[in-house]
PDB file of C-alpha atoms in Angstrom:
ATOM      1  CA  MET A   1      74.512  11.076 -51.613  1.00  0.00           C
ATOM      2  CA  GLU A   2      72.615  14.132 -52.857  1.00  0.00           C
ATOM      3  CA  GLN A   3      71.171  12.157 -55.776  1.00  0.00           C
ATOM      4  CA  ARG A   4      70.012   9.417 -53.408  1.00  0.00           C
ATOM      5  CA  ARG A   5      68.255  11.989 -51.235  1.00  0.00           C
ATOM      6  CA  LYS A   6      66.546  13.552 -54.258  1.00  0.00           C
ATOM      7  CA  ARG A   7      65.530  10.140 -55.582  1.00  0.00           C
ATOM      8  CA  GLY A   8      64.081   9.299 -52.165  1.00  0.00           C
ATOM      9  CA  PHE A   9      62.017  12.485 -52.117  1.00  0.00           C
ATOM     10  CA  HIS A  10      60.762  11.719 -55.615  1.00  0.00           C
ATOM     11  CA  GLU A  11      59.801   8.160 -54.697  1.00  0.00           C
ATOM     12  CA  ILE A  12      58.027   9.285 -51.548  1.00  0.00           C
ATOM     13  CA  GLY A  13      56.093  11.844 -53.574  1.00  0.00           C
ATOM     14  CA  THR A  14      54.636   9.205 -55.869  1.00  0.00           C
ATOM     15  CA  ILE A  15      53.045   7.173 -53.072  1.00  0.00           C
ATOM     16  CA  PRO A  16      49.306   7.867 -52.566  1.00  0.00           C
ATOM     17  CA  LEU A  17      48.740   8.656 -48.904  1.00  0.00           C
ATOM     18  CA  ALA A  18      45.868   8.855 -46.453  1.00  0.00           C
ATOM     19  CA  ASP A  19      45.028  12.190 -44.868  1.00  0.00           C
ATOM     20  CA  GLY A  20      47.298  12.164 -41.810  1.00  0.00           C
ATOM     21  CA  ALA A  21      50.265  10.790 -43.710  1.00  0.00           C
ATOM     22  CA  LEU A  22      49.718  13.335 -46.487  1.00  0.00           C
ATOM     23  CA  PHE A  23      49.809  16.149 -43.930  1.00  0.00           C
ATOM     24  CA  PHE A  24      53.067  14.927 -42.419  1.00  0.00           C
ATOM     25  CA  ARG A  25      54.663  14.377 -45.828  1.00  0.00           C
ATOM     26  CA  ALA A  26      53.752  17.942 -46.783  1.00  0.00           C
ATOM     27  CA  VAL A  27      55.235  19.267 -43.533  1.00  0.00           C
ATOM     28  CA  ALA A  28      58.450  17.350 -44.172  1.00  0.00           C
ATOM     29  CA  GLU A  29      58.649  18.746 -47.717  1.00  0.00           C
ATOM     30  CA  ILE A  30      58.109  22.432 -46.935  1.00  0.00           C
ATOM     31  CA  ASP A  31      61.783  23.355 -47.177  1.00  0.00           C
ATOM     32  CA  GLU A  32      63.019  20.804 -49.723  1.00  0.00           C
ATOM     33  CA  LEU A  33      60.078  20.577 -52.136  1.00  0.00           C
ATOM     34  CA  PRO A  34      57.736  23.488 -51.443  1.00  0.00           C
ATOM     35  CA  GLU A  35      55.755  22.995 -54.668  1.00  0.00           C
ATOM     36  CA  ARG A  36      54.876  19.422 -53.694  1.00  0.00           C
ATOM     37  CA  ALA A  37      54.075  20.503 -50.136  1.00  0.00           C
ATOM     38  CA  VAL A  38      51.681  23.133 -51.509  1.00  0.00           C
ATOM     39  CA  LYS A  39      50.038  20.535 -53.751  1.00  0.00           C
ATOM     40  CA  ASP A  40      49.608  18.174 -50.792  1.00  0.00           C
ATOM     41  CA  PHE A  41      48.170  20.937 -48.602  1.00  0.00           C
ATOM     42  CA  GLN A  42      45.761  21.959 -51.363  1.00  0.00           C
ATOM     43  CA  THR A  43      44.680  18.326 -51.680  1.00  0.00           C
ATOM     44  CA  LEU A  44      44.006  18.139 -47.950  1.00  0.00           C
ATOM     45  CA  LEU A  45      41.904  21.304 -48.034  1.00  0.00           C
ATOM     46  CA  ARG A  46      39.734  19.684 -50.731  1.00  0.00           C
ATOM     47  CA  ARG A  47      39.199  16.544 -48.631  1.00  0.00           C
ATOM     48  CA  ARG A  48      36.053  17.244 -46.658  1.00  0.00           C
ATOM     49  CA  ALA A  49      36.608  14.310 -44.292  1.00  0.00           C
ATOM     50  CA  TRP A  50      40.063  15.615 -43.309  1.00  0.00           C
ATOM     51  CA  VAL A  51      38.802  19.165 -42.825  1.00  0.00           C
ATOM     52  CA  ASP A  52      35.875  17.980 -40.699  1.00  0.00           C
ATOM     53  CA  ALA A  53      38.109  15.751 -38.567  1.00  0.00           C
ATOM     54  CA  GLU A  54      40.604  18.557 -38.037  1.00  0.00           C
ATOM     55  CA  ARG A  55      37.859  21.024 -37.156  1.00  0.00           C
ATOM     56  CA  ARG A  56      36.614  18.612 -34.483  1.00  0.00           C
ATOM     57  CA  MET A  57      40.146  18.647 -33.043  1.00  0.00           C
ATOM     58  CA  GLY A  58      40.299  22.453 -32.971  1.00  0.00           C
ATOM     59  CA  GLY A  59      41.512  23.255 -36.481  1.00  0.00           C
ATOM     60  CA  GLY A  60      45.149  23.862 -35.534  1.00  0.00           C
ATOM     61  CA  ARG A  61      46.527  21.881 -38.443  1.00  0.00           C
ATOM     62  CA  ILE A  62      44.277  23.732 -40.869  1.00  0.00           C
ATOM     63  CA  VAL A  63      45.559  27.051 -39.508  1.00  0.00           C
ATOM     64  CA  PHE A  64      49.122  25.736 -39.873  1.00  0.00           C
ATOM     65  CA  VAL A  65      48.358  24.868 -43.513  1.00  0.00           C
ATOM     66  CA  GLY A  66      47.048  28.406 -44.007  1.00  0.00           C
ATOM     67  CA  ASP A  67      50.176  29.898 -42.454  1.00  0.00           C
ATOM     68  CA  VAL A  68      52.455  27.833 -44.686  1.00  0.00           C
ATOM     69  CA  LEU A  69      50.456  28.624 -47.823  1.00  0.00           C
ATOM     70  CA  LEU A  70      50.458  32.323 -46.966  1.00  0.00           C
ATOM     71  CA  ARG A  71      54.213  32.412 -46.429  1.00  0.00           C
ATOM     72  CA  LEU A  72      54.764  30.556 -49.714  1.00  0.00           C
ATOM     73  CA  GLY A  73      52.644  33.128 -51.566  1.00  0.00           C
ATOM     74  CA  TYR A  74      49.441  31.113 -52.066  1.00  0.00           C
ATOM     75  CA  VAL A  75      47.234  33.770 -50.513  1.00  0.00           C
ATOM     76  CA  HIS A  76      43.856  32.582 -51.789  1.00  0.00           C
ATOM     77  CA  ASP A  77      44.514  29.043 -50.584  1.00  0.00           C
ATOM     78  CA  ALA A  78      45.556  30.464 -47.210  1.00  0.00           C
ATOM     79  CA  ILE A  79      42.316  32.455 -47.007  1.00  0.00           C
ATOM     80  CA  ARG A  80      40.369  29.290 -47.755  1.00  0.00           C
ATOM     81  CA  ALA A  81      42.259  27.404 -45.041  1.00  0.00           C
ATOM     82  CA  TYR A  82      41.572  30.107 -42.456  1.00  0.00           C
ATOM     83  CA  GLU A  83      37.897  30.133 -43.401  1.00  0.00           C
ATOM     84  CA  LEU A  84      37.725  26.348 -43.068  1.00  0.00           C
ATOM     85  CA  ALA A  85      39.606  26.180 -39.744  1.00  0.00           C
ATOM     86  CA  SER A  86      36.685  26.725 -37.412  1.00  0.00           C
ATOM     87  CA  ALA A  87      33.289  28.297 -37.177  1.00  0.00           C
ATOM     88  CA  PRO A  88      33.227  30.814 -35.711  1.00  0.00           C
ATOM     89  CA  PRO A  89      36.946  31.494 -36.034  1.00  0.00           C
ATOM     90  CA  PRO A  90      38.851  32.526 -32.902  1.00  0.00           C
ATOM     91  CA  PRO A  91      40.431  36.017 -32.817  1.00  0.00           C
ATOM     92  CA  GLU A  92      43.875  34.698 -33.797  1.00  0.00           C
ATOM     93  CA  VAL A  93      42.489  33.152 -36.986  1.00  0.00           C
ATOM     94  CA  LYS A  94      40.471  36.292 -37.734  1.00  0.00           C
ATOM     95  CA  GLU A  95      43.703  38.319 -37.552  1.00  0.00           C
ATOM     96  CA  ARG A  96      45.396  35.999 -40.034  1.00  0.00           C
ATOM     97  CA  LEU A  97      42.396  36.109 -42.332  1.00  0.00           C
ATOM     98  CA  ALA A  98      42.321  39.914 -42.126  1.00  0.00           C
ATOM     99  CA  MET A  99      45.990  40.156 -43.147  1.00  0.00           C
ATOM    100  CA  ALA A 100      45.540  37.650 -45.958  1.00  0.00           C
ATOM    101  CA  LEU A 101      42.527  39.498 -47.393  1.00  0.00           C
ATOM    102  CA  VAL A 102      44.426  42.780 -47.631  1.00  0.00           C
ATOM    103  CA  TYR A 103      47.565  41.049 -48.902  1.00  0.00           C
ATOM    104  CA  ALA A 104      45.561  39.325 -51.663  1.00  0.00           C
ATOM    105  CA  GLU A 105      44.335  42.682 -52.958  1.00  0.00           C
ATOM    106  CA  ILE A 106      47.829  44.141 -52.920  1.00  0.00           C
ATOM    107  CA  LEU A 107      49.288  41.160 -54.769  1.00  0.00           C
ATOM    108  CA  ARG A 108      46.734  41.425 -57.527  1.00  0.00           C
ATOM    109  CA  ARG A 109      47.617  45.134 -57.760  1.00  0.00           C
ATOM    110  CA  ALA A 110      44.071  46.203 -56.997  1.00  0.00           C
ATOM    111  CA  GLU A 111      42.898  49.776 -57.161  1.00  0.00           C
ATOM    112  CA  PRO A 112      43.114  51.756 -53.899  1.00  0.00           C
ATOM    113  CA  GLU A 113      39.319  51.563 -53.480  1.00  0.00           C
ATOM    114  CA  GLU A 114      39.430  47.766 -53.593  1.00  0.00           C
ATOM    115  CA  ILE A 115      42.284  47.664 -51.104  1.00  0.00           C
ATOM    116  CA  SER A 116      40.274  50.005 -48.899  1.00  0.00           C
ATOM    117  CA  ARG A 117      37.274  47.650 -49.044  1.00  0.00           C
ATOM    118  CA  ALA A 118      39.515  44.728 -48.068  1.00  0.00           C
ATOM    119  CA  ALA A 119      40.908  46.829 -45.222  1.00  0.00           C
ATOM    120  CA  SER A 120      37.373  47.592 -44.027  1.00  0.00           C
ATOM    121  CA  ARG A 121      36.534  43.895 -44.035  1.00  0.00           C
ATOM    122  CA  ALA A 122      39.804  43.242 -42.206  1.00  0.00           C
ATOM    123  CA  ASP A 123      38.866  45.854 -39.621  1.00  0.00           C
ATOM    124  CA  ASP A 124      35.522  44.099 -39.091  1.00  0.00           C
ATOM    125  CA  LEU A 125      37.329  40.783 -38.565  1.00  0.00           C
ATOM    126  CA  ALA A 126      40.140  42.042 -36.346  1.00  0.00           C
ATOM    127  CA  PRO A 127      39.359  45.542 -35.051  1.00  0.00           C
ATOM    128  CA  THR A 128      42.194  45.552 -32.507  1.00  0.00           C
ATOM    129  CA  ASN A 129      44.898  44.534 -34.988  1.00  0.00           C
ATOM    130  CA  PRO A 130      46.402  47.580 -36.730  1.00  0.00           C
ATOM    131  CA  LEU A 131      48.556  45.537 -39.133  1.00  0.00           C
ATOM    132  CA  PRO A 132      45.951  45.024 -41.896  1.00  0.00           C
ATOM    133  CA  GLN A 133      45.300  48.765 -41.958  1.00  0.00           C
ATOM    134  CA  LEU A 134      49.036  49.477 -42.074  1.00  0.00           C
ATOM    135  CA  LEU A 135      49.488  46.989 -44.883  1.00  0.00           C
ATOM    136  CA  ALA A 136      46.556  48.546 -46.761  1.00  0.00           C
ATOM    137  CA  ALA A 137      48.076  52.003 -46.353  1.00  0.00           C
ATOM    138  CA  LEU A 138      51.457  50.845 -47.626  1.00  0.00           C
ATOM    139  CA  GLY A 139      50.133  48.595 -50.385  1.00  0.00           C
ATOM    140  CA  PRO A 140      49.420  51.107 -53.151  1.00  0.00           C
ATOM    141  CA  THR A 141      52.614  52.991 -52.393  1.00  0.00           C
ATOM    142  CA  LEU A 142      54.785  49.919 -52.498  1.00  0.00           C
ATOM    143  CA  SER A 143      53.264  48.512 -55.689  1.00  0.00           C
ATOM    144  CA  CYS A 144      55.159  45.398 -54.838  1.00  0.00           C
ATOM    145  CA  PRO A 145      55.560  42.415 -57.127  1.00  0.00           C
ATOM    146  CA  PRO A 146      54.336  39.049 -55.831  1.00  0.00           C
ATOM    147  CA  GLU A 147      57.910  37.930 -55.190  1.00  0.00           C
ATOM    148  CA  ILE A 148      58.187  40.309 -52.236  1.00  0.00           C
ATOM    149  CA  LYS A 149      56.907  38.593 -49.151  1.00  0.00           C
ATOM    150  CA  ILE A 150      55.627  41.507 -47.071  1.00  0.00           C
ATOM    151  CA  LEU A 151      53.869  39.179 -44.673  1.00  0.00           C
ATOM    152  CA  ARG A 152      57.168  37.703 -43.507  1.00  0.00           C
ATOM    153  CA  LEU A 153      57.746  41.078 -41.888  1.00  0.00           C
ATOM    154  CA  LEU A 154      54.208  41.814 -40.728  1.00  0.00           C
ATOM    155  CA  ALA A 155      52.681  38.391 -40.080  1.00  0.00           C
ATOM    156  CA  PRO A 156      51.321  37.726 -36.587  1.00  0.00           C
ATOM    157  CA  PRO A 157      52.969  34.928 -34.648  1.00  0.00           C
ATOM    158  CA  PRO A 158      51.639  31.439 -35.392  1.00  0.00           C
ATOM    159  CA  LEU A 159      48.486  30.398 -33.542  1.00  0.00           C
ATOM    160  CA  VAL A 160      49.844  26.924 -33.073  1.00  0.00           C
ATOM    161  CA  SER A 161      53.567  26.903 -32.811  1.00  0.00           C
ATOM    162  CA  PHE A 162      54.500  23.921 -34.907  1.00  0.00           C
ATOM    163  CA  SER A 163      58.065  23.124 -35.666  1.00  0.00           C
ATOM    164  CA  VAL A 164      58.801  20.499 -38.244  1.00  0.00           C
ATOM    165  CA  GLN A 165      60.658  18.425 -35.630  1.00  0.00           C
ATOM    166  CA  ALA A 166      57.765  18.594 -33.156  1.00  0.00           C
ATOM    167  CA  VAL A 167      55.209  17.619 -35.783  1.00  0.00           C
ATOM    168  CA  LEU A 168      57.242  14.667 -36.991  1.00  0.00           C
ATOM    169  CA  HIS A 169      57.734  13.208 -33.493  1.00  0.00           C
TER     170      HIS A 169
END
């Protein structure tokens, strides 16, 4: 039974899909095949037509993609997703972007001055959110490896509360 399920996931992954179907396949694969889900999300972010269509609908799916990429450790892709979500971005997206910018500097083990610059940019984006500043203050002290997912503890709640079941129905 397990082999059949794995074979099914593999077969589904080889089918070229249109934008909407690719999004839903990636959502379905987040838990089982996160690497393929990331690849599908990255593909969607490169498809200008999908990004433009989603922006016209409010950008919620793009923000969801950013949230997933951030939680899976693909910080730069998450930043790109948040930047693509809408122009100008709403405060909730600015808060996510602010956290991701600081987190990216910490993950690359930047010097304190660079983390401070990212924190200043984060403060410009989300001046009422203290979490980027807290993360920036803890970052150099923690000297955490990329495997530690600090944002799982500090991440703001999702802008669009998607559950896999709700998205698939």
